[in-house]
Structures are given as structure tokens and as C-alpha cells.
Amino acid sequence: MSVLEIKDLHVNVETEQGTREILRGVDLTIRKGEIHAIMGPNGSGKSTLAYTIAGHPKYTVVSGSITLDGEDVLEMSVDERARAGLFLAMQYPVEIPGVTVTNFLRTAKTAIDGQAPAVRGWVKDVRESMANLRMDPAFAERNVNEGFSGGEKKRNEILQLELLKPDFAVLDETDSGLDVDALKIVSEGVNRAKEQTGLGVLLITHYTRILRYITPDYVHVFVAGRVAEEGGPELADRLEEEGYDRYLDGAVVS
Amino acid sequence: MTSAIQTPPVAPGSRAHSDGAGAFVPVQTRTERTRSYDPADFGVPAGTEVDWKHTPIQRIAGVFGDVETDDRPGDPAVDWQLSGADAVEVGTLAVGQAPRGEAFTPEDLPSALAWKHTGEALHVVLPEGVELDQPVVVQLTGNGVERRANGHVVIEAKPNSRGTIVLRHAGSTTFAQNVEVLVREGANLTVVSVQEWADDAIHAAAHQARVGRDAYLRHVVVSFGGGVVRLNPSVELAGEGSEAELYGLSFSDAGQHFESQVFLHHKGPHTRGDVLYKGALQGETARSVWIGDVLIGRDAVGTDSYEANRNLVLTPGARADSIPNLEIETGDIQGAGHASATGRFDDEQLFYLQARGIREDEARRLVVIGFLAEIVQKIGVPDLEAHLAEAIEAELAGGVLPS
Ligand SMILES: Nc1ncnc2c1ncn2[C@@H]1O[C@H](COP(=O)(O)OP(=O)(O)O)[C@@H](O)[C@H]1O
Ligand SMILES: [Mg+2]
């Protein structure tokens, strides 16, 4: 059984004001098939954790480790991590002018699988996944994320999740900016991907709303760059009522 | 949009967006430039003049000579062949024969020389009300860089005609060329000039267009090949409700200098203009220069205008100069703005692609192709678009992208 392990992770970012330590000793273990919700206030370092797992060059790992089935993820380039089975659904998906969704998906699928997908099956898979996510087929010929609304961008991320079939997905605030209908559609997509591939999920969110549609096995409260408390789904209910104030007392928030 | 002016109403100075240099460039109002049919009125450029300071004077000097075209019996300096739509009418115009010169007055020495030394200008006419069923292609092939050529072409779209003219340049020569474009009332014309010269070609071209009432001009400059290509389009939106879209696409390799000084003059009321030039540069001495002047005249009320230049520098040592300038003489406009950006790869785009498993070199290739495809997609000539997409792939394959 695949496992993604993060141990005592410390991460810095270079800012105009100098080096800042954002992650201050993160420990997390996620097995395939498990859903872990990471909940925390704005600025607590959730996106930093997501980007660090994916290997964004802006973030410097000072100490600690990330391993995938014992393999050192930190040694891998960004694309190697993706090919090893990691996926990041971004909070702010990037526009790629002049590159159509169709071209992008096929190029990514080919890279991940090491060979081009069989044409007929692939076209059908793309069409079905788009229909499931209630995406207009016309999106296939549009440039990646260009002129997409916030919700359309998030659907496009989940479309990639469904088609690329990673072992582990980090979903960074996939729920933010979605109305209830879109939230349901996107959540169904994540649940479908999990059913089909036994995906492990790191579900990063600010609100408990999405947890009505995607049931977490574990909830981690993330404050000031580390996990402040862990528990089961009931912890989310408590956060719903009490908010993060309890954790923020005494915590250093930028 | 109401009065979305992103630049001072009367531009006190052109803003230099030169890569690296960031130097302030003193203004000379574009309409103050010398205009004359007589080469003697210009003098030989020294390289300090505002319109020559970015051009490699030594290399382009071949077009400064006051000489006839080096045609030899059965062996012209530049071969030309016209193909495509039958409906188009082709003739010649002597100096002084209308409409030659109706919308064209040379603005620099090579242009005045090209005027003087072209006895018979090619006249391509889209007859009134005719819609061409396919593009007209004029293939010009140079027979050697040591051969000097002069040319003047008049493209005239008669009222309510519609069509596309493509000028394709290949081979090599030292070429001073004028292209005069008349877009009559209600006409819809696309003019594309494609430079796929050999590496040593020298090409100084002046395009001048006048767009009539409710007429539309799409003008596209594509430069992939040549040693020095300086192609300066100047478009006057003369008639009420006239429109122009001016696009440029270039890929400069080591040793190549591609330059366009674009002038868009909103003269009539309720005109619309959109200028977008994009360039990729690859190789240590690759150069591109874009100077974009937009003038919104006194009578050009209700103008909507936007100009932008974007450059992607693929390797260290390549250099793009980009200077937008907007001059507005009336307060009553819909909107006007400009943008200029020269950058290396967008790290966020590369990260996004790589985070989907795409290797870095492939990700870079996708980003460059995508960057340039925006212009390719606007040309509207499917065969040419397919050819240019392949040409971009070839350009990328020819140079080594850093990884
Ligand atoms: N690339 C960056 N440059 C500068 N500061 C950053 C960068 N990324 C994150 N930070 C800072 O790190 C802190 C945590 O940010 P982030 O990880 O985005 O938090 P969250 O996703 O929990 O809202 C914030 O104070 C933010 O300003
Ligand atoms: Mg975040």
C-alpha cells in the first residue's frame, strides 16, 4: 500500500523583506485510499505545504523529508514527482496562452504514462470526464485556463485529476470560490477518482463546507506552519462551531 | 469602457521599456517626421536619428545607395509570381499615375529610393463588391544579397470588396520596398507580409495604408528569416468607423535583427485600432525592435485603441527593445491604452505544465509555441497558419533551449 510521508518539514520562502520560515516542522502520513483534511486560517502555510510537495522552486526545504513509498520526493524534479504519482490541484490554476486543453491533456497523459494514450479510448475518456464535471465540450478547444471563471478553472483541475489518475492528490482550496452546485460537482469528481483508483487525498480547505460532500478520514488543524491538532471528522464539526480562535491564541501569525 | 486612459492624455514622453537599458527616449512626435518623395531630403542615416537609432546601420547600409534595381536579362534581382483568386485585377502604375502615391509618402531614405527607382509599381486590385474565394499570394524570391532591389506595390481594395493578399519573401537580396494599401469604403482587407528570407537578406520595407469609411484592415507582419528586416507599417484610420488590427510575429535567431516601427493614426471619428506584436528571441545576438506610436487626432472622437508588444527572451544575450507611445489630441475617446512586456519564461506556466508530468524542455516548447500561436491564430489563412506553426517548431528545433 502506497504511502506519502512528511516528516519534520521546515520550509522557507524568500521575500523582498528577506527569508521567512513558513513551515515549522510538519508531520503527516497519508496512505492510499485515505482522505486527510487540512484545515487552517489564511496565511497558516497550507499552500506552502502543497507547493512544497509538488516542488515549486520558490520554496526552500530547510530540513525534514518527504517520501513516497520510501523514495525521496525532495530529490525529484517537479515533473518527476508528477510521474511518480503526485498531483496538485492548485488554488490559482495558471493560464497557458495558445495551448488548448485537448493538447495539454494529451501531452500530460503521454508524459505520465510514458506513451501516448490510444486515441479512441482517450477521446471518449476526456468527453465523459468533461460531461461528468458539466464542462461544455467547447472547453476542449480553448486555451488552458485562459478566460475561465474561477469555478471553471477548478473543474479543469479535477478533470486532470480524473484523467491523469495519480496515487496522491493535494487539493489546495479547490472549494473556494465555488457555488453550491459547482462544489457538489467538483466533490463528486474527487469521490469518483477515489473510487476508481484508490487515490489518497490531502484536502486543504479553509471552510468545513466541502467536508459535507467529501468525508475525511482524518482532520488536521494547521496553524502557523505546523499541525496544531489532529482528529477524526468530529474535529471538523468542532471547528465549524468554534473557528480557529482557540489555536491562534499565542500562536505567531505573521 | 469609458475613457480608460492608461497613459497621460498628452504623452509627455515615450516610455522606454527596453530590456535592460531602461533608458529614457526623447520624443519626436511621429507626424513631425520628414516626408518626401525626394531621397535628397533625407540624407544618409548616421544611426543617431530617432527612427534609426535602434537599427544596425552598417548592416543595412546596402539600401541607402541611390541605385537602380540590379535586374539582368532573364535574371531579375527579385523574381515575383502572383497566384490565387482569379477575381483580382493586376496592373502597373508609373510614378505619378493614380492611385500610386495617394496614401504613400516616403518617411525615410530607403523608402524614397524605392519610390524613385520603381518605374512600374505592381497594382493589385480587388474589384468593387467582389469577395475573393481564396487568398492572393505574391511570392517574391531574391536572387542574391549582392543584388539591390527596389519595389513599390499598390494594393487597392475597392468599395465593399473583401479578400486577403499575402506577400511571401524568400531567397536573398538587398531590398528597399514600399507597400501602399488603399482600403476603400466598406472594404475588408487582410494584408500579410511573411519574411522567410535566407540568413543574409537585407530588407527595409515601408507599408502605408489608408482605411476608408466603415472599412477594415487586418495587417500582419511575420518575420522568421533574414539578416536585417526593418518593416515599418503606418496605418491611417481616415474614414468614420474604420478599423485596423495590426499584428506582428517574429522569431529572431542569433544574428537576426527584426524591427517594426508601427504607426497607427486615428484620424476619423469612431475608429477602432488594435495592435499586438509578439516576438521570441533565441541566440546570443538575436535582436528585435518594436516602436509603437498611436496618434489619436483632434477629430478622432469615440476612438477605441489598444497597442501591445510582448517578447519572450529564450536565451541569455538576446535583446528586445520595446517602446510604446500614445499621443492623444482629443479628450472625447472611448478608450486607449498600451502595454509592453519583455520577459523570460513564465516560471508559473512552466511549473504548472511540469506539475502535470511534462518534462521541462517539452514544457518550454509548449509555452513558446503557445505564446506565438496567439498571433498565428489571428491570420485567418488556414494554409499559412499551418505552415507558420511548422515554421515555429522548426525554429525551436534549430536552436538549443536552455534547460
Ligand atoms: N511565494 C511567496 N512569497 C512571499 N511570501 C509567501 C509566499 N508564499 C507564501 N508566503 C507567505 O507565507 C505565509 C503562508 O502563506 P500560504 O502558504 O499561502 O498560506 P495559506 O495557504 O494557508 O493561506 C503567508 O504569510 C504568505 O504571505
Ligand atoms: Mg492557500
CSV table of C-alpha atoms in Angstrom, one decimal, chain A residues 9-179:
chain,number,residue,atom,x,y,z
A,9,LEU,CA,9.3,19.6,7.4
A,10,HIS,CA,10.7,23.1,7.6
A,11,VAL,CA,10.3,25.4,4.6
A,12,ASN,CA,11.5,28.9,3.9
A,13,VAL,CA,10.4,31.4,1.3
A,14,GLU,CA,12.5,34.3,0.0
A,15,THR,CA,10.5,37.5,0.2
A,16,GLU,CA,11.5,41.1,-0.5
A,17,GLN,CA,12.0,41.5,3.2
A,18,GLY,CA,14.3,38.5,3.4
A,19,THR,CA,14.0,34.9,4.3
A,20,ARG,CA,10.9,33.8,6.1
A,21,GLU,CA,10.2,30.5,7.7
A,22,ILE,CA,6.7,29.3,6.8
A,23,LEU,CA,6.6,25.7,7.7
A,24,ARG,CA,7.9,24.9,11.1
A,25,GLY,CA,8.0,21.1,11.5
A,26,VAL,CA,5.1,19.4,9.6
A,27,ASP,CA,4.5,15.7,10.2
A,28,LEU,CA,1.9,13.9,8.1
A,29,THR,CA,1.4,10.4,6.9
A,30,ILE,CA,-1.1,9.6,4.1
A,31,ARG,CA,-1.9,6.2,2.8
A,32,LYS,CA,-3.5,5.4,-0.5
A,33,GLY,CA,-7.3,5.4,-0.1
A,34,GLU,CA,-7.3,7.8,2.8
A,35,ILE,CA,-8.7,11.3,2.8
A,36,HIS,CA,-6.9,13.8,5.1
A,37,ALA,CA,-8.4,17.3,5.5
A,38,ILE,CA,-6.0,20.1,6.4
A,39,MET,CA,-7.8,23.0,7.8
A,40,GLY,CA,-6.4,26.3,8.9
A,41,PRO,CA,-6.7,30.0,8.8
A,42,ASN,CA,-5.4,32.1,5.9
A,43,GLY,CA,-1.7,32.6,5.9
A,44,SER,CA,-1.0,29.5,8.1
A,45,GLY,CA,1.1,27.9,5.3
A,46,LYS,CA,-1.3,25.4,3.7
A,47,SER,CA,-0.5,26.4,0.1
A,48,THR,CA,3.2,26.4,1.0
A,49,LEU,CA,2.8,22.8,2.1
A,50,ALA,CA,1.0,22.0,-1.2
A,51,TYR,CA,3.6,23.7,-3.3
A,52,THR,CA,6.5,22.2,-1.4
A,53,ILE,CA,5.1,18.7,-2.1
A,54,ALA,CA,4.8,19.5,-5.8
A,55,GLY,CA,8.3,21.0,-5.9
A,56,HIS,CA,7.6,24.7,-6.6
A,57,PRO,CA,11.1,26.4,-7.0
A,58,LYS,CA,10.1,29.3,-4.8
A,59,TYR,CA,10.0,27.2,-1.6
A,60,THR,CA,13.2,26.0,0.0
A,61,VAL,CA,13.2,23.0,2.2
A,62,VAL,CA,15.5,23.7,5.1
A,63,SER,CA,15.1,20.4,6.9
A,64,GLY,CA,12.9,17.3,7.2
A,65,SER,CA,11.8,14.9,4.5
A,66,ILE,CA,9.0,13.9,2.1
A,67,THR,CA,9.0,10.4,0.9
A,68,LEU,CA,6.7,8.4,-1.4
A,69,ASP,CA,7.0,4.7,-0.6
A,70,GLY,CA,10.4,5.4,0.8
A,71,GLU,CA,11.6,7.3,-2.3
A,72,ASP,CA,13.0,10.8,-1.6
A,73,VAL,CA,10.5,13.1,-3.2
A,74,LEU,CA,12.6,16.2,-2.5
A,75,GLU,CA,15.3,14.8,-4.8
A,76,MET,CA,12.8,14.7,-7.7
A,77,SER,CA,12.1,17.5,-10.2
A,78,VAL,CA,8.6,18.8,-10.5
A,79,ASP,CA,7.8,16.6,-13.5
A,80,GLU,CA,9.3,13.6,-11.9
A,81,ARG,CA,7.1,14.0,-8.8
A,82,ALA,CA,4.0,14.1,-11.1
A,83,ARG,CA,5.2,11.0,-12.9
A,84,ALA,CA,5.8,9.3,-9.6
A,85,GLY,CA,2.1,9.7,-8.8
A,86,LEU,CA,1.7,13.0,-7.1
A,87,PHE,CA,-0.9,15.6,-8.2
A,88,LEU,CA,-1.5,19.1,-7.1
A,89,ALA,CA,-4.9,20.8,-7.8
A,90,MET,CA,-3.8,24.4,-7.5
A,91,GLN,CA,-5.6,27.2,-5.6
A,92,TYR,CA,-4.9,29.5,-8.5
A,93,PRO,CA,-4.5,27.5,-11.7
A,94,VAL,CA,-2.3,29.1,-14.3
A,95,GLU,CA,-3.3,30.3,-17.7
A,96,ILE,CA,-1.3,28.9,-20.6
A,97,PRO,CA,-1.9,31.0,-23.7
A,98,GLY,CA,-2.0,29.3,-27.1
A,99,VAL,CA,-2.1,25.7,-25.6
A,100,THR,CA,-5.5,24.1,-25.9
A,101,VAL,CA,-7.0,21.9,-23.2
A,102,THR,CA,-7.0,19.0,-25.6
A,103,ASN,CA,-3.4,19.4,-26.5
A,104,PHE,CA,-2.4,19.9,-22.8
A,105,LEU,CA,-4.3,16.9,-21.5
A,106,ARG,CA,-2.9,14.6,-24.2
A,107,THR,CA,0.7,15.9,-23.6
A,108,ALA,CA,0.3,15.4,-19.9
A,109,LYS,CA,-1.2,11.9,-20.2
A,110,THR,CA,1.6,10.9,-22.5
A,111,ALA,CA,4.2,12.2,-20.1
A,112,ILE,CA,2.7,10.4,-17.1
A,113,ASP,CA,2.1,7.1,-18.8
A,114,GLY,CA,5.3,7.1,-20.8
A,115,GLN,CA,3.3,6.5,-24.0
A,116,ALA,CA,0.6,8.2,-25.9
A,117,PRO,CA,-2.9,7.0,-25.0
A,118,ALA,CA,-4.8,5.0,-27.6
A,119,VAL,CA,-6.7,7.7,-29.5
A,120,ARG,CA,-10.3,6.3,-29.4
A,121,GLY,CA,-10.4,5.4,-25.7
A,122,TRP,CA,-8.7,8.6,-24.8
A,123,VAL,CA,-11.1,10.9,-26.6
A,124,LYS,CA,-14.0,9.0,-25.1
A,125,ASP,CA,-12.5,9.3,-21.6
A,126,VAL,CA,-12.0,13.0,-22.0
A,127,ARG,CA,-15.5,13.5,-23.2
A,128,GLU,CA,-17.0,11.5,-20.4
A,129,SER,CA,-15.0,13.2,-17.7
A,130,MET,CA,-15.9,16.6,-19.0
A,131,ALA,CA,-19.6,15.6,-19.1
A,132,ASN,CA,-19.3,14.4,-15.5
A,133,LEU,CA,-17.9,17.7,-14.5
A,134,ARG,CA,-20.6,19.5,-16.5
A,135,MET,CA,-18.0,21.2,-18.6
A,136,ASP,CA,-19.1,22.4,-22.0
A,137,PRO,CA,-17.3,20.4,-24.7
A,138,ALA,CA,-16.2,23.7,-26.3
A,139,PHE,CA,-13.7,24.0,-23.4
A,140,ALA,CA,-11.6,21.3,-25.0
A,141,GLU,CA,-10.6,23.7,-27.8
A,142,ARG,CA,-10.0,26.7,-25.5
A,143,ASN,CA,-6.6,27.6,-24.2
A,144,VAL,CA,-5.8,26.2,-20.8
A,145,ASN,CA,-7.5,28.3,-18.1
A,146,GLU,CA,-7.5,31.4,-20.4
A,147,GLY,CA,-10.6,33.4,-19.7
A,148,PHE,CA,-12.0,30.6,-17.5
A,149,SER,CA,-14.1,31.7,-14.5
A,150,GLY,CA,-12.8,30.7,-11.0
A,151,GLY,CA,-15.2,27.7,-11.0
A,152,GLU,CA,-14.3,26.6,-14.5
A,153,LYS,CA,-10.6,26.6,-13.5
A,154,LYS,CA,-11.3,24.4,-10.5
A,155,ARG,CA,-13.3,21.9,-12.7
A,156,ASN,CA,-10.4,21.8,-15.1
A,157,GLU,CA,-8.1,20.8,-12.2
A,158,ILE,CA,-10.4,18.0,-11.3
A,159,LEU,CA,-10.7,17.0,-14.9
A,160,GLN,CA,-7.0,16.5,-14.9
A,161,LEU,CA,-7.1,14.6,-11.6
A,162,GLU,CA,-9.7,12.2,-13.1
A,163,LEU,CA,-7.7,11.6,-16.4
A,164,LEU,CA,-4.2,11.5,-15.1
A,165,LYS,CA,-5.0,9.1,-12.3
A,166,PRO,CA,-2.4,9.9,-9.7
A,167,ASP,CA,-1.8,7.9,-6.4
A,168,PHE,CA,-1.9,11.0,-4.3
A,169,ALA,CA,-3.7,14.3,-4.8
A,170,VAL,CA,-3.2,17.5,-2.9
A,171,LEU,CA,-6.3,19.7,-3.4
A,172,ASP,CA,-5.5,23.3,-2.4
A,173,GLU,CA,-8.7,25.1,-1.6
A,174,THR,CA,-10.4,23.5,-4.6
A,175,ASP,CA,-13.7,24.5,-2.8
A,176,SER,CA,-13.0,28.2,-2.5
A,177,GLY,CA,-15.0,30.4,-4.9
A,178,LEU,CA,-17.4,27.7,-5.8
A,179,ASP,CA,-21.2,28.0,-5.5
